[in-house]
mmCIF file of N, CA and C in Angstrom:
data_model
loop_
_atom_site.group_PDB
_atom_site.id
_atom_site.type_symbol
_atom_site.label_atom_id
_atom_site.label_comp_id
_atom_site.label_asym_id
_atom_site.label_seq_id
_atom_site.Cartn_x
_atom_site.Cartn_y
_atom_site.Cartn_z
ATOM 1 N N MET A 64 25.946 -10.564 10.496
ATOM 2 C CA MET A 64 25.344 -9.843 9.658
ATOM 3 C C MET A 64 25.911 -8.379 9.123
ATOM 4 N N LYS A 65 26.102 -8.079 8.154
ATOM 5 C CA LYS A 65 26.838 -7.403 7.431
ATOM 6 C C LYS A 65 26.130 -5.844 7.607
ATOM 7 N N HIS A 66 27.045 -4.718 7.474
ATOM 8 C CA HIS A 66 26.436 -3.303 7.819
ATOM 9 C C HIS A 66 26.073 -3.032 6.342
ATOM 10 N N PRO A 67 24.844 -2.760 6.278
ATOM 11 C CA PRO A 67 24.263 -2.077 4.673
ATOM 12 C C PRO A 67 25.165 -1.163 4.095
ATOM 13 N N MET A 68 26.091 -0.260 5.008
ATOM 14 C CA MET A 68 26.785 0.759 4.000
ATOM 15 C C MET A 68 28.188 0.089 3.673
ATOM 16 N N THR A 69 28.699 -0.947 4.445
ATOM 17 C CA THR A 69 29.665 -1.690 3.531
ATOM 18 C C THR A 69 29.272 -2.390 2.696
ATOM 19 N N ASP A 70 28.448 -3.094 2.649
ATOM 20 C CA ASP A 70 28.030 -3.932 1.411
ATOM 21 C C ASP A 70 27.770 -3.192 0.124
ATOM 22 N N LEU A 71 27.124 -1.776 0.281
ATOM 23 C CA LEU A 71 26.769 -0.780 -0.727
ATOM 24 C C LEU A 71 28.222 0.199 -1.123
ATOM 25 N N SER A 72 28.808 0.248 -0.275
ATOM 26 C CA SER A 72 30.070 0.612 -0.824
ATOM 27 C C SER A 72 31.217 -0.155 -1.590
ATOM 28 N N THR A 73 31.092 -1.525 -1.095
ATOM 29 C CA THR A 73 32.067 -2.662 -1.656
ATOM 30 C C THR A 73 31.292 -2.645 -3.125
ATOM 31 N N ARG A 74 30.233 -2.810 -3.245
ATOM 32 C CA ARG A 74 29.428 -2.945 -4.732
ATOM 33 C C ARG A 74 29.839 -1.735 -5.417
ATOM 34 N N THR A 75 29.832 -0.295 -4.909
ATOM 35 C CA THR A 75 30.114 0.907 -5.529
ATOM 36 C C THR A 75 31.453 0.963 -6.135
ATOM 37 N N ILE A 76 32.401 0.276 -5.213
ATOM 38 C CA ILE A 76 33.518 0.428 -5.678
ATOM 39 C C ILE A 76 34.155 -0.536 -6.597
ATOM 40 N N VAL A 77 33.327 -1.833 -6.509
ATOM 41 C CA VAL A 77 33.413 -3.104 -7.870
ATOM 42 C C VAL A 77 32.881 -2.255 -9.094
ATOM 43 N N LEU A 78 31.674 -1.591 -9.011
ATOM 44 C CA LEU A 78 31.410 -1.014 -10.250
ATOM 45 C C LEU A 78 32.170 -0.154 -10.552
ATOM 46 N N ALA A 79 32.479 1.008 -10.004
ATOM 47 C CA ALA A 79 33.154 2.155 -10.334
ATOM 48 C C ALA A 79 34.642 1.497 -11.044
ATOM 49 N N THR A 80 35.511 0.434 -10.381
ATOM 50 C CA THR A 80 36.708 0.020 -11.113
ATOM 51 C C THR A 80 36.182 -0.790 -12.256
ATOM 52 N N THR A 81 35.284 -1.186 -12.152
ATOM 53 C CA THR A 81 34.938 -2.031 -13.777
ATOM 54 C C THR A 81 34.467 -1.092 -14.823
ATOM 55 N N LEU A 82 33.542 0.105 -14.615
ATOM 56 C CA LEU A 82 33.587 0.790 -15.427
ATOM 57 C C LEU A 82 34.940 1.779 -15.888
ATOM 58 N N PHE A 83 35.690 1.961 -15.124
ATOM 59 C CA PHE A 83 36.839 2.336 -14.971
ATOM 60 C C PHE A 83 37.835 1.620 -16.250
ATOM 61 N N ALA A 84 38.020 0.181 -15.682
ATOM 62 C CA ALA A 84 38.477 -0.552 -16.724
ATOM 63 C C ALA A 84 38.016 -0.763 -18.021
ATOM 64 N N ALA A 85 36.684 -0.852 -18.019
ATOM 65 C CA ALA A 85 35.887 -0.647 -19.509
ATOM 66 C C ALA A 85 36.135 0.383 -20.290
ATOM 67 N N LEU A 86 36.237 1.546 -19.721
ATOM 68 C CA LEU A 86 36.549 2.881 -20.392
ATOM 69 C C LEU A 86 37.865 2.837 -20.687
ATOM 70 N N LEU A 87 38.771 2.412 -20.171
ATOM 71 C CA LEU A 87 40.236 2.849 -20.545
ATOM 72 C C LEU A 87 40.674 1.413 -21.307
ATOM 73 N N SER A 88 39.925 0.336 -21.740
ATOM 74 C CA SER A 88 40.251 -0.544 -22.300
ATOM 75 C C SER A 88 40.507 -0.342 -23.921
ATOM 76 N N PRO A 89 39.712 0.065 -24.437
ATOM 77 C CA PRO A 89 39.921 0.624 -25.906
ATOM 78 C C PRO A 89 40.755 1.529 -25.890
ATOM 79 N N LEU A 90 40.980 2.713 -24.955
ATOM 80 C CA LEU A 90 41.991 3.790 -25.540
ATOM 81 C C LEU A 90 43.390 3.180 -25.453
ATOM 82 N N ALA A 91 43.650 2.136 -24.503
ATOM 83 C CA ALA A 91 45.066 1.219 -24.003
ATOM 84 C C ALA A 91 45.448 0.224 -25.531
ATOM 85 N N GLN A 92 43.973 -0.053 -26.287
ATOM 86 C CA GLN A 92 44.676 -1.022 -27.216
ATOM 87 C C GLN A 92 44.738 0.262 -28.619
ATOM 88 N N ALA A 93 44.081 1.202 -28.372
ATOM 89 C CA ALA A 93 44.247 1.976 -29.384
ATOM 90 C C ALA A 93 45.451 2.438 -29.796
ATOM 91 N N GLN A 94 46.002 3.132 -28.292
ATOM 92 C CA GLN A 94 47.596 3.552 -28.257
ATOM 93 C C GLN A 94 48.428 2.328 -28.784
ATOM 94 N N SER A 95 48.350 1.377 -28.067
ATOM 95 C CA SER A 95 49.180 0.401 -28.500
ATOM 96 C C SER A 95 49.436 -0.333 -29.768
ATOM 97 N N ALA A 96 47.971 -0.197 -30.424
ATOM 98 C CA ALA A 96 48.064 -0.231 -32.081
ATOM 99 C C ALA A 96 49.018 0.766 -32.443
ATOM 100 N N SER A 97 48.695 2.038 -32.188
ATOM 101 C CA SER A 97 49.416 3.062 -33.011
ATOM 102 C C SER A 97 50.809 2.766 -32.762
ATOM 103 N N ALA A 98 51.761 2.620 -31.295
ATOM 104 C CA ALA A 98 52.772 2.300 -31.425
ATOM 105 C C ALA A 98 53.516 1.308 -32.021
ATOM 106 N N SER A 99 52.391 0.052 -32.404
ATOM 107 C CA SER A 99 53.130 -0.928 -33.240
ATOM 108 C C SER A 99 53.191 -0.940 -34.616
ATOM 109 N N THR A 100 52.812 0.003 -34.892
ATOM 110 C CA THR A 100 52.529 0.524 -36.561
ATOM 111 C C THR A 100 53.533 1.973 -36.616
ATOM 112 N N ARG A 101 53.831 2.679 -35.534
ATOM 113 C CA ARG A 101 54.575 3.440 -35.728
ATOM 114 C C ARG A 101 56.214 3.179 -35.860
ATOM 115 N N PRO A 102 57.173 3.635 -36.934
ATOM 116 C CA PRO A 102 58.452 3.079 -37.053
ATOM 117 C C PRO A 102 59.377 3.945 -36.286
ATOM 118 N N ALA A 103 60.387 2.782 -35.721
ATOM 119 C CA ALA A 103 61.007 2.912 -34.847
ATOM 120 C C ALA A 103 62.247 4.170 -35.633
ATOM 121 N N ASP A 104 62.885 5.066 -35.022
ATOM 122 C CA ASP A 104 63.839 5.710 -35.433
ATOM 123 C C ASP A 104 65.012 5.358 -34.608
ATOM 124 N N GLY A 105 65.741 5.006 -35.941
ATOM 125 C CA GLY A 105 66.989 4.453 -35.962
ATOM 126 C C GLY A 105 68.423 5.071 -35.957
ATOM 127 N N ILE A 106 69.042 4.625 -35.580
ATOM 128 C CA ILE A 106 70.517 5.511 -35.273
ATOM 129 C C ILE A 106 71.541 5.329 -36.426
ATOM 130 N N ALA A 107 71.653 6.528 -37.216
ATOM 131 C CA ALA A 107 72.332 6.270 -38.538
ATOM 132 C C ALA A 107 73.819 6.582 -38.407
ATOM 133 N N ALA A 108 73.971 7.554 -37.134
ATOM 134 C CA ALA A 108 75.682 7.658 -36.606
ATOM 135 C C ALA A 108 75.829 8.306 -35.001
ATOM 136 N N VAL A 109 76.771 7.791 -34.800
ATOM 137 C CA VAL A 109 77.086 8.418 -33.310
ATOM 138 C C VAL A 109 78.410 9.336 -33.504
ATOM 139 N N VAL A 110 78.431 10.745 -33.209
ATOM 140 C CA VAL A 110 79.657 11.534 -33.027
ATOM 141 C C VAL A 110 79.546 11.943 -32.113
ATOM 142 N N ASN A 111 80.740 11.366 -31.164
ATOM 143 C CA ASN A 111 81.093 11.504 -29.859
ATOM 144 C C ASN A 111 79.935 11.264 -28.923
ATOM 145 N N GLN A 112 79.176 12.163 -28.219
ATOM 146 C CA GLN A 112 78.085 11.856 -27.479
ATOM 147 C C GLN A 112 76.744 12.280 -28.160
ATOM 148 N N ASP A 113 76.839 13.032 -29.320
ATOM 149 C CA ASP A 113 75.794 12.929 -30.134
ATOM 150 C C ASP A 113 75.381 11.873 -31.107
ATOM 151 N N VAL A 114 74.114 11.703 -31.368
ATOM 152 C CA VAL A 114 73.438 10.772 -32.351
ATOM 153 C C VAL A 114 72.860 11.542 -33.673
ATOM 154 N N VAL A 115 73.094 10.872 -34.778
ATOM 155 C CA VAL A 115 72.484 11.397 -35.851
ATOM 156 C C VAL A 115 71.335 10.680 -36.250
ATOM 157 N N THR A 116 69.975 10.652 -36.299
ATOM 158 C CA THR A 116 68.890 9.612 -36.555
ATOM 159 C C THR A 116 68.563 9.227 -37.743
ATOM 160 N N ASP A 117 67.987 8.085 -38.292
ATOM 161 C CA ASP A 117 67.614 8.041 -39.571
ATOM 162 C C ASP A 117 66.925 9.082 -40.144
ATOM 163 N N SER A 118 65.690 9.424 -39.461
ATOM 164 C CA SER A 118 64.721 10.566 -39.763
ATOM 165 C C SER A 118 65.676 11.866 -39.937
ATOM 166 N N GLU A 119 66.608 12.051 -39.554
ATOM 167 C CA GLU A 119 67.380 13.264 -39.739
ATOM 168 C C GLU A 119 68.086 13.285 -41.145
ATOM 169 N N VAL A 120 68.702 12.358 -41.445
ATOM 170 C CA VAL A 120 69.076 11.701 -42.733
ATOM 171 C C VAL A 120 68.022 11.764 -43.888
ATOM 172 N N GLN A 121 66.775 11.431 -43.827
ATOM 173 C CA GLN A 121 65.961 11.486 -44.580
ATOM 174 C C GLN A 121 65.241 13.020 -44.816
ATOM 175 N N GLN A 122 65.582 13.752 -43.654
ATOM 176 C CA GLN A 122 64.956 15.047 -43.726
ATOM 177 C C GLN A 122 65.965 15.734 -44.605
ATOM 178 N N ARG A 123 67.308 15.666 -44.072
ATOM 179 C CA ARG A 123 68.342 16.316 -45.080
ATOM 180 C C ARG A 123 68.385 15.750 -46.562
ATOM 181 N N MET A 124 68.273 14.623 -46.823
ATOM 182 C CA MET A 124 67.837 13.800 -48.079
ATOM 183 C C MET A 124 66.719 14.713 -48.781
ATOM 184 N N GLU A 125 65.599 14.742 -48.386
ATOM 185 C CA GLU A 125 64.560 15.644 -48.851
ATOM 186 C C GLU A 125 64.998 16.945 -49.116
ATOM 187 N N HIS A 126 65.601 17.657 -48.179
ATOM 188 C CA HIS A 126 66.225 19.159 -48.319
ATOM 189 C C HIS A 126 67.221 19.460 -49.721
ATOM 190 N N GLU A 127 68.126 18.443 -49.748
ATOM 191 C CA GLU A 127 68.790 18.360 -50.825
ATOM 192 C C GLU A 127 68.101 18.006 -52.105
ATOM 193 N N ARG A 128 67.297 17.117 -51.986
ATOM 194 C CA ARG A 128 66.629 16.745 -53.348
ATOM 195 C C ARG A 128 65.776 18.078 -53.883
ATOM 196 N N GLU A 129 65.327 18.803 -52.509
ATOM 197 C CA GLU A 129 64.556 19.970 -53.111
ATOM 198 C C GLU A 129 65.343 21.045 -53.639
ATOM 199 N N ALA A 130 66.479 21.259 -52.841
ATOM 200 C CA ALA A 130 67.295 22.477 -53.496
ATOM 201 C C ALA A 130 67.819 22.200 -54.820
ATOM 202 N N ALA A 131 67.998 20.533 -54.958
ATOM 203 C CA ALA A 131 68.529 20.442 -56.464
ATOM 204 C C ALA A 131 67.259 20.618 -57.694
ATOM 205 N N ARG A 132 66.049 20.221 -57.127
ATOM 206 C CA ARG A 132 64.993 20.868 -58.069
ATOM 207 C C ARG A 132 65.081 22.447 -58.205
ATOM 208 N N ARG A 133 65.129 23.145 -57.377
ATOM 209 C CA ARG A 133 65.136 24.330 -57.484
ATOM 210 C C ARG A 133 65.886 25.057 -58.287
ATOM 211 N N GLN A 134 67.267 24.290 -58.219
ATOM 212 C CA GLN A 134 68.144 24.901 -59.278
ATOM 213 C C GLN A 134 68.495 24.310 -60.297
ATOM 214 N N GLY A 135 67.323 23.404 -60.837
ATOM 215 C CA GLY A 135 67.535 22.901 -62.003
ATOM 216 C C GLY A 135 68.523 21.647 -61.968
ATOM 217 N N GLN A 136 69.146 21.493 -61.023
ATOM 218 C CA GLN A 136 70.146 20.362 -61.222
ATOM 219 C C GLN A 136 69.641 18.896 -61.308
ATOM 220 N N THR A 137 70.461 17.982 -62.024
ATOM 221 C CA THR A 137 69.700 16.628 -62.017
ATOM 222 C C THR A 137 70.075 15.907 -60.707
ATOM 223 N N LEU A 138 69.034 15.415 -60.285
ATOM 224 C CA LEU A 138 69.118 14.524 -59.083
ATOM 225 C C LEU A 138 69.857 13.475 -58.777
ATOM 226 N N PRO A 139 70.858 13.446 -58.008
ATOM 227 C CA PRO A 139 71.843 12.371 -57.694
ATOM 228 C C PRO A 139 71.194 10.892 -57.214
ATOM 229 N N SER A 140 71.834 10.053 -56.962
ATOM 230 C CA SER A 140 71.053 8.785 -57.036
ATOM 231 C C SER A 140 70.706 8.703 -55.161
ATOM 232 N N THR A 141 69.928 7.838 -55.178
ATOM 233 C CA THR A 141 69.344 7.688 -53.508
ATOM 234 C C THR A 141 70.743 7.536 -52.558
ATOM 235 N N ALA A 142 71.742 6.746 -53.146
ATOM 236 C CA ALA A 142 72.996 6.495 -52.486
ATOM 237 C C ALA A 142 73.350 7.753 -52.089
ATOM 238 N N GLU A 143 73.706 8.360 -53.188
ATOM 239 C CA GLU A 143 74.741 9.098 -53.189
ATOM 240 C C GLU A 143 74.052 10.596 -51.990
ATOM 241 N N LEU A 144 72.840 10.818 -52.317
ATOM 242 C CA LEU A 144 71.969 11.472 -51.407
ATOM 243 C C LEU A 144 72.086 11.303 -50.041
ATOM 244 N N HIS A 145 72.029 10.054 -49.632
ATOM 245 C CA HIS A 145 72.186 9.221 -48.433
ATOM 246 C C HIS A 145 73.563 9.810 -48.125
ATOM 247 N N ARG A 146 74.693 9.259 -48.690
ATOM 248 C CA ARG A 146 75.990 9.510 -48.546
ATOM 249 C C ARG A 146 75.988 11.080 -47.999
ATOM 250 N N SER A 147 75.542 11.952 -48.555
ATOM 251 C CA SER A 147 75.911 13.073 -48.752
ATOM 252 C C SER A 147 75.490 13.734 -47.505
ATOM 253 N N ALA A 148 74.081 13.393 -47.445
ATOM 254 C CA ALA A 148 73.351 13.870 -46.174
ATOM 255 C C ALA A 148 73.845 13.415 -44.637
ATOM 256 N N LEU A 149 74.156 12.361 -44.702
ATOM 257 C CA LEU A 149 74.664 11.666 -43.614
ATOM 258 C C LEU A 149 76.182 12.495 -43.286
ATOM 259 N N ASN A 150 76.962 12.677 -44.464
ATOM 260 C CA ASN A 150 78.311 13.065 -43.915
ATOM 261 C C ASN A 150 78.246 14.921 -43.335
ATOM 262 N N SER A 151 76.753 15.344 -44.023
ATOM 263 C CA SER A 151 76.972 16.958 -43.667
ATOM 264 C C SER A 151 76.370 16.764 -42.240
ATOM 265 N N LEU A 152 75.691 15.987 -41.916
ATOM 266 C CA LEU A 152 75.018 15.877 -40.417
ATOM 267 C C LEU A 152 76.170 15.500 -39.631
ATOM 268 N N ILE A 153 77.284 14.475 -40.154
ATOM 269 C CA ILE A 153 78.166 14.070 -39.056
ATOM 270 C C ILE A 153 79.156 15.513 -39.206
ATOM 271 N N ASP A 154 79.345 15.933 -40.029
ATOM 272 C CA ASP A 154 80.581 17.204 -40.032
ATOM 273 C C ASP A 154 79.571 18.195 -39.448
ATOM 274 N N GLU A 155 78.162 18.633 -38.965
ATOM 275 C CA GLU A 155 77.503 19.662 -38.268
ATOM 276 C C GLU A 155 77.870 19.105 -36.976
ATOM 277 N N ARG A 156 77.649 17.799 -36.315
ATOM 278 C CA ARG A 156 77.577 17.362 -34.995
ATOM 279 C C ARG A 156 79.222 17.349 -34.622
ATOM 280 N N VAL A 157 80.140 17.362 -35.218
ATOM 281 C CA VAL A 157 81.926 17.444 -35.190
ATOM 282 C C VAL A 157 81.984 19.097 -34.819
ATOM 283 N N VAL A 158 81.246 20.062 -35.694
ATOM 284 C CA VAL A 158 81.636 21.219 -35.466
ATOM 285 C C VAL A 158 81.122 21.669 -33.890
ATOM 286 N N LEU A 159 79.510 21.079 -34.053
ATOM 287 C CA LEU A 159 78.876 21.724 -32.856
ATOM 288 C C LEU A 159 79.590 20.997 -31.331
ATOM 289 N N THR A 160 80.262 19.987 -31.348
ATOM 290 C CA THR A 160 80.705 19.557 -30.282
ATOM 291 C C THR A 160 82.161 20.038 -30.032
ATOM 292 N N TYR A 161 82.912 20.486 -31.204
ATOM 293 C CA TYR A 161 84.036 21.065 -31.041
ATOM 294 C C TYR A 161 84.183 22.372 -30.130
ATOM 295 N N ALA A 162 82.829 23.199 -30.756
ATOM 296 C CA ALA A 162 82.323 24.366 -30.124
ATOM 297 C C ALA A 162 82.320 24.397 -28.991
ATOM 298 N N ARG A 163 81.231 23.552 -28.497
ATOM 299 C CA ARG A 163 80.734 22.926 -27.187
ATOM 300 C C ARG A 163 82.024 22.849 -25.922
ATOM 301 N N GLU A 164 82.790 21.974 -26.731
ATOM 302 C CA GLU A 164 83.899 21.463 -25.564
ATOM 303 C C GLU A 164 84.937 22.581 -25.549
ATOM 304 N N ASN A 165 85.076 23.797 -26.413
ATOM 305 C CA ASN A 165 86.206 24.754 -26.474
ATOM 306 C C ASN A 165 85.765 26.134 -26.294
ATOM 307 N N SER A 166 84.776 26.372 -26.224
ATOM 308 C CA SER A 166 83.899 27.875 -26.041
ATOM 309 C C SER A 166 84.312 28.105 -24.858
ATOM 310 N N PRO A 167 84.756 29.496 -24.340
ATOM 311 C CA PRO A 167 84.690 29.999 -23.373
ATOM 312 C C PRO A 167 83.623 29.819 -22.191
ATOM 313 N N LYS A 168 83.821 29.416 -21.220
ATOM 314 C CA LYS A 168 82.750 28.953 -20.221
ATOM 315 C C LYS A 168 82.744 30.134 -19.273
ATOM 316 N N VAL A 169 81.252 30.764 -18.938
ATOM 317 C CA VAL A 169 81.166 31.946 -17.857
ATOM 318 C C VAL A 169 80.673 31.410 -16.767
ATOM 319 N N ASP A 170 80.952 31.518 -15.742
ATOM 320 C CA ASP A 170 79.850 31.041 -14.458
ATOM 321 C C ASP A 170 79.123 32.090 -14.308
ATOM 322 N N GLU A 171 77.995 31.780 -13.257
ATOM 323 C CA GLU A 171 77.570 32.526 -12.542
ATOM 324 C C GLU A 171 77.776 33.975 -11.921
ATOM 325 N N VAL A 172 78.801 33.537 -10.986
ATOM 326 C CA VAL A 172 79.540 34.566 -10.495
ATOM 327 C C VAL A 172 80.109 35.351 -11.450
ATOM 328 N N GLU A 173 80.831 35.049 -12.402
ATOM 329 C CA GLU A 173 81.349 35.928 -13.571
ATOM 330 C C GLU A 173 80.515 36.754 -13.952
ATOM 331 N N LEU A 174 79.266 36.399 -14.608
ATOM 332 C CA LEU A 174 78.411 37.088 -15.050
ATOM 333 C C LEU A 174 77.562 38.067 -14.354
ATOM 334 N N ASP A 175 77.437 37.548 -12.861
ATOM 335 C CA ASP A 175 76.725 38.833 -12.113
ATOM 336 C C ASP A 175 77.831 39.807 -11.872
ATOM 337 N N ARG A 176 79.047 39.683 -11.957
ATOM 338 C CA ARG A 176 80.126 40.661 -11.738
ATOM 339 C C ARG A 176 80.336 41.716 -13.170
ATOM 340 N N VAL A 177 80.184 40.931 -14.104
ATOM 341 C CA VAL A 177 80.254 41.674 -15.288
ATOM 342 C C VAL A 177 78.692 42.834 -15.445
ATOM 343 N N VAL A 178 77.802 41.935 -15.100
ATOM 344 C CA VAL A 178 76.509 42.752 -15.274
ATOM 345 C C VAL A 178 76.404 43.531 -14.207
#
């Protein structure tokens, strides 16, 4: 004969687990659905160790479109905007990489000594 508390504890655990799974299932399905409909951000270029993403290129293109509108200029073609945006982002990454690699380095001991 089983102890009444053991039987009750087992039922409680099974009920709690079932309830927990039932509550999480819709949440997991909603997250899965939103993840599957969200477009992935692709890589437009790799500059040394840095990556230029497609979304960065799109943002830069929009910025260039807006600047051309404000200045009353005719809008270049989408291909020209894409090329210009990508080239400017690559140039920025090259400059940042150069600065990172060639800027003077100050270690903690040197900083403490000066301060």
